[in-house]
Each structure stands twice: as C-alpha cells, then as structure tokens.
Amino acid sequence: MYRYDPIDQRLVDERVAQFRDQTRRFLAGELSGDDYLPLRLQNGLYIQKHAPMLRVAIPYGMLASRQVRMLAHIAREHDRGYGHFSTRQNIQFNWPKLEEVPDILAKLATVQMHAIQTSGNCVRNVTTDQFAGVAADELVDPLVWAELIRQWSTFHPEFAFLPRKFKIAISGAVVDRAATQVHDIGIQALENEAGETGFRILVGGGLGRTPAIGHVIRPFLPWRHLLTYLDAILRVYNRHGRRDNKYKARIKILVKDRTPAAFAEEVERVWADLADGPGTVPQEEVDRIAAQFTRPTYRRLAARSPTLEAARDADPAFARWLGRCVSEHRQPGYAAVTLTLKQTGVPPGDVTAEQLDAIADLADEYGFGDLRVTHEQNLVLADVELDRLHVLWQALKPLGLATPNLGLLTNIIACPGGDFCALANAVSIPVAKAIGERFDDLDYLHDIGELDLNISGCINACGHHHVGHIGILGVDKAGEEWYQVTIGGTQGNSAAIGRIIGPSFARAEIPDVIVRLLDAYVGLRADADERFVDVVQRVGIAPFKEAVYAHAD
Amino acid sequence: MPTLIDRDGRVDDRWVRMPEAVGSLAEQSQAAGATDGSASAAIGQGPIGSAVASPQGVSGGVDADGPADRLVAGSDWLARRDAWLALLQGADGRVRVGIELSPDEDPAAFAADLDRFSLIAIRFPRFTDGRGYSIARELRQLHGWRGHLRATGDVLRDQLFYLARCGFDQYELRDDQDVARAIAAFGDFSEAYQAAVDRGALFERRPGTDAVRA
C-alpha cells in the first residue's frame, strides 16, 4: 500500500475544495450544465439514468482496510447500501445525491482516496495485475511504476482535455493479467539481458466500438525515460487525435490512420526533444516511492502446509475452492486468495456495506490489512498463510465471497447495463443472472473448465465482451433489446477479439444459446483439458455457428 | 468584452485583432486598382471562423496607418508573410505584430519568425479542446518563445492553473468570468507532480518521506 506524504494529501484536499466550489457554482446557477459537465467528470461524477453515479479511484486496485471501511460507510450513508467494483479497478456508487458529493469526496480524502480523473477526456486510473508484488511469475514489480504514473497523470496540465478518455495498464509478470494489449497504452515491465528494468510500450489497443489489439512501438524503453516517453505519446495524441467525431476519437484510430510505424516515428520525433529532460525519472524517486509502500512482514514458513493438505483431502468443496480461487505466491507458505463477487443472482461486482465491513476485518486478520480489486470485478487477499486458508474459506462462505467459479463460466464480467446506465442498449445484469441460474451445477462448470463470459450492455464494451471466450453484447434492434454473441476472444498474452457467430438473439434465448455452444465444445474438444477458447481457435466458428442456429425448428 | 488578466490582476489591452485578408493575393493586387474601395467577393477562410471583409477592401491590416499593436491570425501571417514583414520593416518600431493561433495550427510553422512577434495568442474555441496546451508548451520549451503568451477564447477560471503551468502568462477571460475569483484560481493547487513550463517535477523538490495516515 502506498502511504501518502503530506504533499499527496494536500493535493487531494485542494481538489476537494476546488470541486466543492464548482458544485456550489453549478447549483447556484453560476456555472452552466455544459461547463460543469467536463469538470464533474474529472471528479468521477456522472449524471446517470436514475441518479448521479460516482466512480471512486482505487489506484492500481490497491486498498487498505481503513479505506474499505470508509467505502462501507459511504455505501451506507450516501447510497443504497452497496457499491459496484468496475472493470478498471474502481468502485462505483450508483445513488449519491449530487449536492452530497463534495462531502463524500472530503470523507474519502481522510483515508487518502479520491475520484480524480476517473472519468472525462483525461488520463484515467492506471490499472495493473491483481497479483502485483506477489505473483510467482513476476519479472518486475509494477506497483512502484504504477504509482509513478499515477502521480505523473494527476492534474497533468497539458492533457486534461484530450480528444477522448485515455487508459493505461501496466503488467510486470510473464502472464499478462492486466490486459495491457487492449489499452490505449499498455506497458509491460521486464528486464533486459543486462538486468536493467525497462518497458515494452504498446499503443492503440482498446475495446468498444472498434476493438483493437495494441501495437508495440518500443520494445524496450529504459525505466528512467518512462514519463518523458508517455508525455511524447500523449502530446501526439492531444494534438492530432480526432475531435470531430466522438466515435473516432480514441488513440487507436490515430494509430491506425497513421499506421503504427508512422505513429511510432512521430512519437520518437517528439520524444527526441523531451528525452533526458526535466521529466526523466531519477533513481532517488524510484527508491522514495518504493520506500513509501508498506510491505507485509512475512514470516519464515515452510513451502508446504500439512494443515492445508489435510483439510483439502477431507473436504471436496474446500478442495474445489482451493483449485479455483487460490493462487501461487512468491513467498513460501503464502497464497493469494480471490474473493469472488460472482454469486448467482447478485450483479457481478456488487458488494454490500456489510460485506465491505466484513472484508475489511478479514483483510486485517488474514491479509496484513491490504486488499486488491481485480479488473474482473473480484477482490484479492494477496498474502494469506497456507495454514489459515481453510479457516478463511469458512469465513468467506457465509459472506457469499467463496463461490468457486473463478475462471469458470459463471465468473461473469458484466457492466451495469441498461438497469443503470443511460448509454446501454440492453440490460446485462438479468442476462448474467439467467446464465448463472441455468449453470448452477458446479460439477458441470468444472467439467467445462476455463471459460470467460463477458457481457456488455452496449457497444462501449465496458463489460469487455470483445475479449470474452464468449462475449454477449446488448444491441438495440427496432427499439427492442437483442443480444449479439461472439466467441473466441481472449485477454492476456495473445489477446484476440471475439467473432460474431450470427444474428442476434432475444434475451430469453441466451441461456439456450450458451448450452448449444457448450454442447458443441464438448463434442469437438480433443480432451477434457482443451479449453473452449482453444477449440474455437482450432476449428473456427463455423461448427459453433451451425450448432447454435441449425437447431430443429 | 472579455477581460484580459495576468496572475496579478487586470491588464490593459491595446492589441487589436486584424481582419483577415479577403481573397487571394492576386485578387488583392487586382482590387488594389479598384477605386470604389469595395470589398472583393471572396470571403477569406480564416481558421478563427468569422472572417471579416476589410472595410478598406484590400490591405486588411498591412497598411502603415492603423493600430500600433496588431493581432493577426496565424494563417494570415503565413499567407501574407511578405506583406507583414514589409509593414514591420517600414514601420520602424511604430507597429508591433502578434499572432493568434488556432488549435489545429503547428507552432513549428512560426518558429523561424518568433523574433518578429511581440505577442502570441492561442485560441481555445471551447475549453474542452485541449490542443492549445500542447502548442503552448512547444512554443515555450521547444521553440524558446519568451514573450507574452495569451490564452483566448473559452477561458474560464477553472482552466487557469493548468494554462499557467503550460506557459501562458496572459488570459482573455470569457465575458461571464468573475475577475477576482479568476485571480484566486491560480492558487487552486499548492504543488504539482509533473514537470511543465512553470516548474520541474515534484521529485526534484520533494522533502523527506513522512507518511500520512488517517
């Protein structure tokens, strides 16, 4: 967890004061709605279908227990008793009163939280691997760099009014858990042969209307050049990104129009004047940020835990949960535990105030007081002793946080959809619910194996449907809600965009469509270990299309 | 009337925006022969938008007679560069020229002429069009502009802190903006993380590492 110094704190407090005055002016009629709009977006405040929605930043997904308790308080006092974790490691409150938002932000500031630049045409929350700092396959810990980027982006005076939103993700492990290939800038931290830390820089990835995989424009950027290089990319985008058409305004369009090679050249040209200039990162700053992070004081433990193994052998349900929700840790005797917020019948990513308070206690008891949010709308206790996993599991179950479906079909990623969002064409939460209810047989789910199912209520793709093994997209057909199905998308190291299988479906048909896709998969797979998405990549979509559409009428 | 300020208060503004040239240079030379002083038919296509036909018909600001401080559209400077240079030469210090850039213009196009200008303005047609911030930084940090740099157009107090950081030192506030509140807005934040024109990165100035805890 990064500890604020007095300057970090002061900046957040000053931002609250600034926004409080902007809100006062708006409510007093001194600031028009049009003028207030970009200002409130840069403080995370949307005016939504039913009520304002406030998106609170969780920088690179890290939370401390005291912050979780404050989120519980806000859910309770200023909202309808719950919050929603988004697909970019933020939390959203759907029902705050506009005039209370400055007070909410002031409360958040007391625990070093804010809603700075969580919306608007600016650099948004930098996201990372939920296992940053603990993953067994980690090459470079991305947390220090994520914090460095956070500071660089916060109130960056040149890039507050970009053509469109700007999203950066950073990963430091062999397996990319941060979806860097589908971000405006994706940063992959690595070491070169000389052992120097540097970054592979990708630009122009993204989901939404025109999904794209990012292009590598710099295979290895030495670490000290990170911020000046980001300045160069953003400057090219700020000056040349399209501003005439909101749907063609992301950097991916510019990269495509210029071609990646020409775009890279332009960045290098701009960067040539910035390199080694004032934004160059000194070693002292890297060391300072690293020192500002609290790290768990791990105990010296054995790599294996007989306690754990005995419990696992005795309890199949526990064994199942272990297999799905517990991940390897670089420190012997520890594991990273995913708390799934994917209970059937509950909107994916939603959490009640009571759950938040309980989670804060669990973080204190089992996790050195820290917690992470994943971009798949789950939570992680990153540093749990193996010996204590069984006890933790027993505590998680009554809270509804132990559904052993991580990586399985019912670990659905879904946007809030038409029930909440003014942009949506269709509802998404009821679709998730229907699928969850239809596939509530855990044995079947385990047999099907790894399956990412993502639902977006509209083309903006906040549910990341493009990179779902199965993706569902709400579309508006003649004023009614219909759903388009894609298959074969993947995030991670070889990201791919899913392909549409055919004409769209009515909502009631979707569970049956999924059944037919899965039946086809079971029939086509080489063995039980071949994943759904691998079969799609092997045989193409035609057999699946046929299975879905050729059913007897 | 927009109010011109700097961070300390109101500033007297003697700069006059010049109407843009009407038609092509060839048409202007032709019309120069006309005796009735009528404006020629074509309307200039200036980037600022409301091109005004010069009442004099032809010269549109390059006459020796006229305001002492003339603010010229960047595109007009480029289109009639020789005429503007001739004006400055002939006026022998009695006339000063400044340019006003629109957000799609390239500051590099004016770099060679910086020592001719006494003012550079950058226009924000809407405050959400952020291109002017990059143009300002390049003028200051890449091309070495040291004179006044003025933000014009849709300039509200909410942008002043960022504008100042990017190198602007004069601000033509939108009509409805309260001047006193605007001056105060330069102090919205007591520090800044990233390097810009006004100061280097915070990591060059940061003191010790006292943690803040709730």
mmCIF file with all atom_site columns, N, CA and C in Angstrom, chain A residues 32-86:
data_model
loop_
_atom_site.group_PDB
_atom_site.id
_atom_site.type_symbol
_atom_site.label_atom_id
_atom_site.label_alt_id
_atom_site.label_comp_id
_atom_site.label_asym_id
_atom_site.label_entity_id
_atom_site.label_seq_id
_atom_site.pdbx_PDB_ins_code
_atom_site.Cartn_x
_atom_site.Cartn_y
_atom_site.Cartn_z
_atom_site.occupancy
_atom_site.B_iso_or_equiv
_atom_site.pdbx_formal_charge
_atom_site.auth_seq_id
_atom_site.auth_comp_id
_atom_site.auth_asym_id
_atom_site.auth_atom_id
_atom_site.pdbx_PDB_model_num
ATOM 1   N N  . SER A 1 32 ? -22.889 26.852 -15.985 1.00 0.00 ? 32 SER A N  1
ATOM 2   C CA . SER A 1 32 ? -23.898 26.135 -16.759 1.00 0.00 ? 32 SER A CA 1
ATOM 3   C C  . SER A 1 32 ? -23.656 24.628 -16.681 1.00 0.00 ? 32 SER A C  1
ATOM 4   N N  . GLY A 1 33 ? -24.676 23.869 -17.007 1.00 0.00 ? 33 GLY A N  1
ATOM 5   C CA . GLY A 1 33 ? -24.533 22.415 -17.056 1.00 0.00 ? 33 GLY A CA 1
ATOM 6   C C  . GLY A 1 33 ? -23.451 21.991 -18.023 1.00 0.00 ? 33 GLY A C  1
ATOM 7   N N  . ASP A 1 34 ? -23.381 22.671 -19.161 1.00 0.00 ? 34 ASP A N  1
ATOM 8   C CA . ASP A 1 34 ? -22.361 22.346 -20.162 1.00 0.00 ? 34 ASP A CA 1
ATOM 9   C C  . ASP A 1 34 ? -20.957 22.608 -19.652 1.00 0.00 ? 34 ASP A C  1
ATOM 10  N N  . ASP A 1 35 ? -20.786 23.680 -18.889 1.00 0.00 ? 35 ASP A N  1
ATOM 11  C CA . ASP A 1 35 ? -19.460 24.000 -18.361 1.00 0.00 ? 35 ASP A CA 1
ATOM 12  C C  . ASP A 1 35 ? -19.116 23.105 -17.172 1.00 0.00 ? 35 ASP A C  1
ATOM 13  N N  . TYR A 1 36 ? -20.127 22.719 -16.414 1.00 0.00 ? 36 TYR A N  1
ATOM 14  C CA . TYR A 1 36 ? -19.901 21.874 -15.224 1.00 0.00 ? 36 TYR A CA 1
ATOM 15  C C  . TYR A 1 36 ? -19.587 20.437 -15.630 1.00 0.00 ? 36 TYR A C  1
ATOM 16  N N  . LEU A 1 37 ? -20.166 19.992 -16.741 1.00 0.00 ? 37 LEU A N  1
ATOM 17  C CA . LEU A 1 37 ? -20.028 18.594 -17.164 1.00 0.00 ? 37 LEU A CA 1
ATOM 18  C C  . LEU A 1 37 ? -18.586 18.108 -17.210 1.00 0.00 ? 37 LEU A C  1
ATOM 19  N N  . PRO A 1 38 ? -17.681 18.732 -17.968 1.00 0.00 ? 38 PRO A N  1
ATOM 20  C CA . PRO A 1 38 ? -16.317 18.195 -18.015 1.00 0.00 ? 38 PRO A CA 1
ATOM 21  C C  . PRO A 1 38 ? -15.628 18.266 -16.655 1.00 0.00 ? 38 PRO A C  1
ATOM 22  N N  . LEU A 1 39 ? -15.992 19.247 -15.840 1.00 0.00 ? 39 LEU A N  1
ATOM 23  C CA . LEU A 1 39 ? -15.358 19.398 -14.535 1.00 0.00 ? 39 LEU A CA 1
ATOM 24  C C  . LEU A 1 39 ? -15.811 18.285 -13.601 1.00 0.00 ? 39 LEU A C  1
ATOM 25  N N  . ARG A 1 40 ? -17.099 17.976 -13.624 1.00 0.00 ? 40 ARG A N  1
ATOM 26  C CA . ARG A 1 40 ? -17.565 16.923 -12.719 1.00 0.00 ? 40 ARG A CA 1
ATOM 27  C C  . ARG A 1 40 ? -17.106 15.546 -13.193 1.00 0.00 ? 40 ARG A C  1
ATOM 28  N N  . LEU A 1 41 ? -16.991 15.360 -14.503 1.00 0.00 ? 41 LEU A N  1
ATOM 29  C CA . LEU A 1 41 ? -16.487 14.071 -14.981 1.00 0.00 ? 41 LEU A CA 1
ATOM 30  C C  . LEU A 1 41 ? -15.071 13.833 -14.480 1.00 0.00 ? 41 LEU A C  1
ATOM 31  N N  . GLN A 1 42 ? -14.268 14.893 -14.435 1.00 0.00 ? 42 GLN A N  1
ATOM 32  C CA . GLN A 1 42 ? -12.894 14.734 -13.953 1.00 0.00 ? 42 GLN A CA 1
ATOM 33  C C  . GLN A 1 42 ? -12.842 14.559 -12.443 1.00 0.00 ? 42 GLN A C  1
ATOM 34  N N  . ASN A 1 43 ? -14.028 14.576 -11.829 1.00 0.00 ? 43 ASN A N  1
ATOM 35  C CA . ASN A 1 43 ? -14.136 14.184 -10.424 1.00 0.00 ? 43 ASN A CA 1
ATOM 36  C C  . ASN A 1 43 ? -15.045 12.978 -10.283 1.00 0.00 ? 43 ASN A C  1
ATOM 37  N N  . GLY A 1 44 ? -15.192 12.229 -11.359 1.00 0.00 ? 44 GLY A N  1
ATOM 38  C CA . GLY A 1 44 ? -15.850 10.936 -11.313 1.00 0.00 ? 44 GLY A CA 1
ATOM 39  C C  . GLY A 1 44 ? -17.358 10.956 -11.270 1.00 0.00 ? 44 GLY A C  1
ATOM 40  N N  . LEU A 1 45 ? -17.967 12.105 -11.507 1.00 0.00 ? 45 LEU A N  1
ATOM 41  C CA . LEU A 1 45 ? -19.403 12.225 -11.282 1.00 0.00 ? 45 LEU A CA 1
ATOM 42  C C  . LEU A 1 45 ? -20.177 12.231 -12.599 1.00 0.00 ? 45 LEU A C  1
ATOM 43  N N  . TYR A 1 46 ? -20.941 11.164 -12.788 1.00 0.00 ? 46 TYR A N  1
ATOM 44  C CA . TYR A 1 46 ? -21.822 11.060 -13.941 1.00 0.00 ? 46 TYR A CA 1
ATOM 45  C C  . TYR A 1 46 ? -23.245 11.411 -13.516 1.00 0.00 ? 46 TYR A C  1
ATOM 46  N N  . ILE A 1 47 ? -24.005 11.955 -14.429 1.00 0.00 ? 47 ILE A N  1
ATOM 47  C CA . ILE A 1 47 ? -25.450 12.020 -14.208 1.00 0.00 ? 47 ILE A CA 1
ATOM 48  C C  . ILE A 1 47 ? -26.012 10.846 -14.994 1.00 0.00 ? 47 ILE A C  1
ATOM 49  N N  . GLN A 1 48 ? -26.627 9.895  -14.309 1.00 0.00 ? 48 GLN A N  1
ATOM 50  C CA . GLN A 1 48 ? -26.973 8.637  -14.957 1.00 0.00 ? 48 GLN A CA 1
ATOM 51  C C  . GLN A 1 48 ? -28.475 8.490  -15.075 1.00 0.00 ? 48 GLN A C  1
ATOM 52  N N  . LYS A 1 49 ? -28.898 7.292  -15.416 1.00 0.00 ? 49 LYS A N  1
ATOM 53  C CA . LYS A 1 49 ? -30.304 7.048  -15.715 1.00 0.00 ? 49 LYS A CA 1
ATOM 54  C C  . LYS A 1 49 ? -31.211 7.415  -14.547 1.00 0.00 ? 49 LYS A C  1
ATOM 55  N N  . HIS A 1 50 ? -30.866 6.899  -13.378 1.00 0.00 ? 50 HIS A N  1
ATOM 56  C CA . HIS A 1 50 ? -31.742 7.082  -12.222 1.00 0.00 ? 50 HIS A CA 1
ATOM 57  C C  . HIS A 1 50 ? -31.223 8.130  -11.267 1.00 0.00 ? 50 HIS A C  1
ATOM 58  N N  . ALA A 1 51 ? -29.916 8.284  -11.227 1.00 0.00 ? 51 ALA A N  1
ATOM 59  C CA . ALA A 1 51 ? -29.281 9.099  -10.193 1.00 0.00 ? 51 ALA A CA 1
ATOM 60  C C  . ALA A 1 51 ? -27.861 9.372  -10.645 1.00 0.00 ? 51 ALA A C  1
ATOM 61  N N  . PRO A 1 52 ? -27.212 10.333 -9.988  1.00 0.00 ? 52 PRO A N  1
ATOM 62  C CA . PRO A 1 52 ? -25.788 10.500 -10.281 1.00 0.00 ? 52 PRO A CA 1
ATOM 63  C C  . PRO A 1 52 ? -25.038 9.221  -9.936  1.00 0.00 ? 52 PRO A C  1
ATOM 64  N N  . MET A 1 53 ? -23.948 8.994  -10.626 1.00 0.00 ? 53 MET A N  1
ATOM 65  C CA . MET A 1 53 ? -23.085 7.862  -10.307 1.00 0.00 ? 53 MET A CA 1
ATOM 66  C C  . MET A 1 53 ? -21.699 8.400  -10.021 1.00 0.00 ? 53 MET A C  1
ATOM 67  N N  . LEU A 1 54 ? -21.111 7.961  -8.936  1.00 0.00 ? 54 LEU A N  1
ATOM 68  C CA . LEU A 1 54 ? -19.779 8.433  -8.556  1.00 0.00 ? 54 LEU A CA 1
ATOM 69  C C  . LEU A 1 54 ? -18.790 7.296  -8.677  1.00 0.00 ? 54 LEU A C  1
ATOM 70  N N  . ARG A 1 55 ? -17.762 7.508  -9.478  1.00 0.00 ? 55 ARG A N  1
ATOM 71  C CA . ARG A 1 55 ? -16.718 6.494  -9.652  1.00 0.00 ? 55 ARG A CA 1
ATOM 72  C C  . ARG A 1 55 ? -15.493 6.911  -8.839  1.00 0.00 ? 55 ARG A C  1
ATOM 73  N N  . VAL A 1 56 ? -15.195 6.129  -7.832  1.00 0.00 ? 56 VAL A N  1
ATOM 74  C CA . VAL A 1 56 ? -14.081 6.409  -6.925  1.00 0.00 ? 56 VAL A CA 1
ATOM 75  C C  . VAL A 1 56 ? -12.862 5.627  -7.392  1.00 0.00 ? 56 VAL A C  1
ATOM 76  N N  . ALA A 1 57 ? -11.722 6.293  -7.396  1.00 0.00 ? 57 ALA A N  1
ATOM 77  C CA . ALA A 1 57 ? -10.499 5.658  -7.873  1.00 0.00 ? 57 ALA A CA 1
ATOM 78  C C  . ALA A 1 57 ? -9.929  4.690  -6.840  1.00 0.00 ? 57 ALA A C  1
ATOM 79  N N  . ILE A 1 58 ? -9.475  3.561  -7.318  1.00 0.00 ? 58 ILE A N  1
ATOM 80  C CA . ILE A 1 58 ? -8.681  2.650  -6.481  1.00 0.00 ? 58 ILE A CA 1
ATOM 81  C C  . ILE A 1 58 ? -7.392  2.452  -7.262  1.00 0.00 ? 58 ILE A C  1
ATOM 82  N N  . PRO A 1 59 ? -6.414  3.350  -7.044  1.00 0.00 ? 59 PRO A N  1
ATOM 83  C CA . PRO A 1 59 ? -5.214  3.329  -7.876  1.00 0.00 ? 59 PRO A CA 1
ATOM 84  C C  . PRO A 1 59 ? -4.583  1.950  -7.949  1.00 0.00 ? 59 PRO A C  1
ATOM 85  N N  . TYR A 1 60 ? -4.396  1.481  -9.143  1.00 0.00 ? 60 TYR A N  1
ATOM 86  C CA . TYR A 1 60 ? -3.872  0.143  -9.444  1.00 0.00 ? 60 TYR A CA 1
ATOM 87  C C  . TYR A 1 60 ? -4.486  -0.931 -8.549  1.00 0.00 ? 60 TYR A C  1
ATOM 88  N N  . GLY A 1 61 ? -5.711  -0.712 -8.150  1.00 0.00 ? 61 GLY A N  1
ATOM 89  C CA . GLY A 1 61 ? -6.501  -1.731 -7.465  1.00 0.00 ? 61 GLY A CA 1
ATOM 90  C C  . GLY A 1 61 ? -6.180  -1.986 -6.007  1.00 0.00 ? 61 GLY A C  1
ATOM 91  N N  . MET A 1 62 ? -5.315  -1.183 -5.404  1.00 0.00 ? 62 MET A N  1
ATOM 92  C CA . MET A 1 62 ? -4.906  -1.485 -4.024  1.00 0.00 ? 62 MET A CA 1
ATOM 93  C C  . MET A 1 62 ? -5.713  -0.716 -2.990  1.00 0.00 ? 62 MET A C  1
ATOM 94  N N  . LEU A 1 63 ? -6.156  -1.410 -1.985  1.00 0.00 ? 63 LEU A N  1
ATOM 95  C CA . LEU A 1 63 ? -6.959  -0.830 -0.915  1.00 0.00 ? 63 LEU A CA 1
ATOM 96  C C  . LEU A 1 63 ? -6.418  -1.254 0.440   1.00 0.00 ? 63 LEU A C  1
ATOM 97  N N  . ALA A 1 64 ? -6.530  -0.361 1.417   1.00 0.00 ? 64 ALA A N  1
ATOM 98  C CA . ALA A 1 64 ? -6.227  -0.708 2.803   1.00 0.00 ? 64 ALA A CA 1
ATOM 99  C C  . ALA A 1 64 ? -7.538  -0.879 3.561   1.00 0.00 ? 64 ALA A C  1
ATOM 100 N N  . SER A 1 65 ? -7.495  -1.644 4.654   1.00 0.00 ? 65 SER A N  1
ATOM 101 C CA . SER A 1 65 ? -8.744  -1.948 5.356   1.00 0.00 ? 65 SER A CA 1
ATOM 102 C C  . SER A 1 65 ? -9.465  -0.683 5.816   1.00 0.00 ? 65 SER A C  1
ATOM 103 N N  . ARG A 1 66 ? -8.730  0.334  6.234   1.00 0.00 ? 66 ARG A N  1
ATOM 104 C CA . ARG A 1 66 ? -9.415  1.554  6.688   1.00 0.00 ? 66 ARG A CA 1
ATOM 105 C C  . ARG A 1 66 ? -10.173 2.202  5.528   1.00 0.00 ? 66 ARG A C  1
ATOM 106 N N  . GLN A 1 67 ? -9.653  2.040  4.318   1.00 0.00 ? 67 GLN A N  1
ATOM 107 C CA . GLN A 1 67 ? -10.332 2.581  3.146   1.00 0.00 ? 67 GLN A CA 1
ATOM 108 C C  . GLN A 1 67 ? -11.592 1.770  2.835   1.00 0.00 ? 67 GLN A C  1
ATOM 109 N N  . VAL A 1 68 ? -11.493 0.456  2.997   1.00 0.00 ? 68 VAL A N  1
ATOM 110 C CA . VAL A 1 68 ? -12.655 -0.399 2.753   1.00 0.00 ? 68 VAL A CA 1
ATOM 111 C C  . VAL A 1 68 ? -13.775 -0.020 3.717   1.00 0.00 ? 68 VAL A C  1
ATOM 112 N N  . ARG A 1 69 ? -13.411 0.262  4.967   1.00 0.00 ? 69 ARG A N  1
ATOM 113 C CA . ARG A 1 69 ? -14.443 0.664  5.950   1.00 0.00 ? 69 ARG A CA 1
ATOM 114 C C  . ARG A 1 69 ? -15.085 1.993  5.566   1.00 0.00 ? 69 ARG A C  1
ATOM 115 N N  . MET A 1 70 ? -14.291 2.892  5.019   1.00 0.00 ? 70 MET A N  1
ATOM 116 C CA . MET A 1 70 ? -14.864 4.166  4.581   1.00 0.00 ? 70 MET A CA 1
ATOM 117 C C  . MET A 1 70 ? -15.808 3.935  3.393   1.00 0.00 ? 70 MET A C  1
ATOM 118 N N  . LEU A 1 71 ? -15.439 3.026  2.480   1.00 0.00 ? 71 LEU A N  1
ATOM 119 C CA . LEU A 1 71 ? -16.332 2.726  1.362   1.00 0.00 ? 71 LEU A CA 1
ATOM 120 C C  . LEU A 1 71 ? -17.649 2.148  1.882   1.00 0.00 ? 71 LEU A C  1
ATOM 121 N N  . ALA A 1 72 ? -17.565 1.315  2.931   1.00 0.00 ? 72 ALA A N  1
ATOM 122 C CA . ALA A 1 72 ? -18.780 0.765  3.543   1.00 0.00 ? 72 ALA A CA 1
ATOM 123 C C  . ALA A 1 72 ? -19.630 1.899  4.110   1.00 0.00 ? 72 ALA A C  1
ATOM 124 N N  . HIS A 1 73 ? -18.981 2.824  4.776   1.00 0.00 ? 73 HIS A N  1
ATOM 125 C CA . HIS A 1 73 ? -19.683 3.961  5.364   1.00 0.00 ? 73 HIS A CA 1
ATOM 126 C C  . HIS A 1 73 ? -20.393 4.772  4.278   1.00 0.00 ? 73 HIS A C  1
ATOM 127 N N  . ILE A 1 74 ? -19.693 5.014  3.201   1.00 0.00 ? 74 ILE A N  1
ATOM 128 C CA . ILE A 1 74 ? -20.291 5.812  2.125   1.00 0.00 ? 74 ILE A CA 1
ATOM 129 C C  . ILE A 1 74 ? -21.465 5.073  1.497   1.00 0.00 ? 74 ILE A C  1
ATOM 130 N N  . ALA A 1 75 ? -21.310 3.762  1.310   1.00 0.00 ? 75 ALA A N  1
ATOM 131 C CA . ALA A 1 75 ? -22.414 2.973  0.762   1.00 0.00 ? 75 ALA A CA 1
ATOM 132 C C  . ALA A 1 75 ? -23.637 3.076  1.663   1.00 0.00 ? 75 ALA A C  1
ATOM 133 N N  . ARG A 1 76 ? -23.369 3.047  2.950   1.00 0.00 ? 76 ARG A N  1
ATOM 134 C CA . ARG A 1 76 ? -24.453 3.064  3.929   1.00 0.00 ? 76 ARG A CA 1
ATOM 135 C C  . ARG A 1 76 ? -25.080 4.435  4.051   1.00 0.00 ? 76 ARG A C  1
ATOM 136 N N  . GLU A 1 77 ? -24.251 5.483  4.176   1.00 0.00 ? 77 GLU A N  1
ATOM 137 C CA . GLU A 1 77 ? -24.744 6.829  4.494   1.00 0.00 ? 77 GLU A CA 1
ATOM 138 C C  . GLU A 1 77 ? -25.177 7.623  3.269   1.00 0.00 ? 77 GLU A C  1
ATOM 139 N N  . HIS A 1 78 ? -24.573 7.331  2.153   1.00 0.00 ? 78 HIS A N  1
ATOM 140 C CA . HIS A 1 78 ? -24.803 8.189  0.990   1.00 0.00 ? 78 HIS A CA 1
ATOM 141 C C  . HIS A 1 78 ? -25.347 7.425  -0.200  1.00 0.00 ? 78 HIS A C  1
ATOM 142 N N  . ASP A 1 79 ? -25.609 6.151  -0.014  1.00 0.00 ? 79 ASP A N  1
ATOM 143 C CA . ASP A 1 79 ? -26.036 5.356  -1.156  1.00 0.00 ? 79 ASP A CA 1
ATOM 144 C C  . ASP A 1 79 ? -27.055 4.342  -0.657  1.00 0.00 ? 79 ASP A C  1
ATOM 145 N N  . ARG A 1 80 ? -27.342 3.328  -1.422  1.00 0.00 ? 80 ARG A N  1
ATOM 146 C CA . ARG A 1 80 ? -28.367 2.365  -1.017  1.00 0.00 ? 80 ARG A CA 1
ATOM 147 C C  . ARG A 1 80 ? -27.758 1.106  -0.437  1.00 0.00 ? 80 ARG A C  1
ATOM 148 N N  . GLY A 1 81 ? -26.636 1.292  0.221   1.00 0.00 ? 81 GLY A N  1
ATOM 149 C CA . GLY A 1 81 ? -26.086 0.175  0.982   1.00 0.00 ? 81 GLY A CA 1
ATOM 150 C C  . GLY A 1 81 ? -25.174 -0.746 0.193   1.00 0.00 ? 81 GLY A C  1
ATOM 151 N N  . TYR A 1 82 ? -24.789 -0.366 -1.012  1.00 0.00 ? 82 TYR A N  1
ATOM 152 C CA . TYR A 1 82 ? -23.856 -1.215 -1.741  1.00 0.00 ? 82 TYR A CA 1
ATOM 153 C C  . TYR A 1 82 ? -23.001 -0.391 -2.685  1.00 0.00 ? 82 TYR A C  1
ATOM 154 N N  . GLY A 1 83 ? -21.957 -1.023 -3.186  1.00 0.00 ? 83 GLY A N  1
ATOM 155 C CA . GLY A 1 83 ? -21.086 -0.415 -4.190  1.00 0.00 ? 83 GLY A CA 1
ATOM 156 C C  . GLY A 1 83 ? -20.844 -1.428 -5.297  1.00 0.00 ? 83 GLY A C  1
ATOM 157 N N  . HIS A 1 84 ? -20.232 -0.974 -6.361  1.00 0.00 ? 84 HIS A N  1
ATOM 158 C CA . HIS A 1 84 ? -20.013 -1.845 -7.519  1.00 0.00 ? 84 HIS A CA 1
ATOM 159 C C  . HIS A 1 84 ? -18.572 -1.697 -7.981  1.00 0.00 ? 84 HIS A C  1
ATOM 160 N N  . PHE A 1 85 ? -17.853 -2.806 -8.005  1.00 0.00 ? 85 PHE A N  1
ATOM 161 C CA . PHE A 1 85 ? -16.473 -2.768 -8.496  1.00 0.00 ? 85 PHE A CA 1
ATOM 162 C C  . PHE A 1 85 ? -16.475 -2.868 -10.020 1.00 0.00 ? 85 PHE A C  1
ATOM 163 N N  . SER A 1 86 ? -15.756 -1.963 -10.643 1.00 0.00 ? 86 SER A N  1
ATOM 164 C CA . SER A 1 86 ? -15.792 -1.872 -12.107 1.00 0.00 ? 86 SER A CA 1
ATOM 165 C C  . SER A 1 86 ? -14.700 -2.731 -12.735 1.00 0.00 ? 86 SER A C  1
#
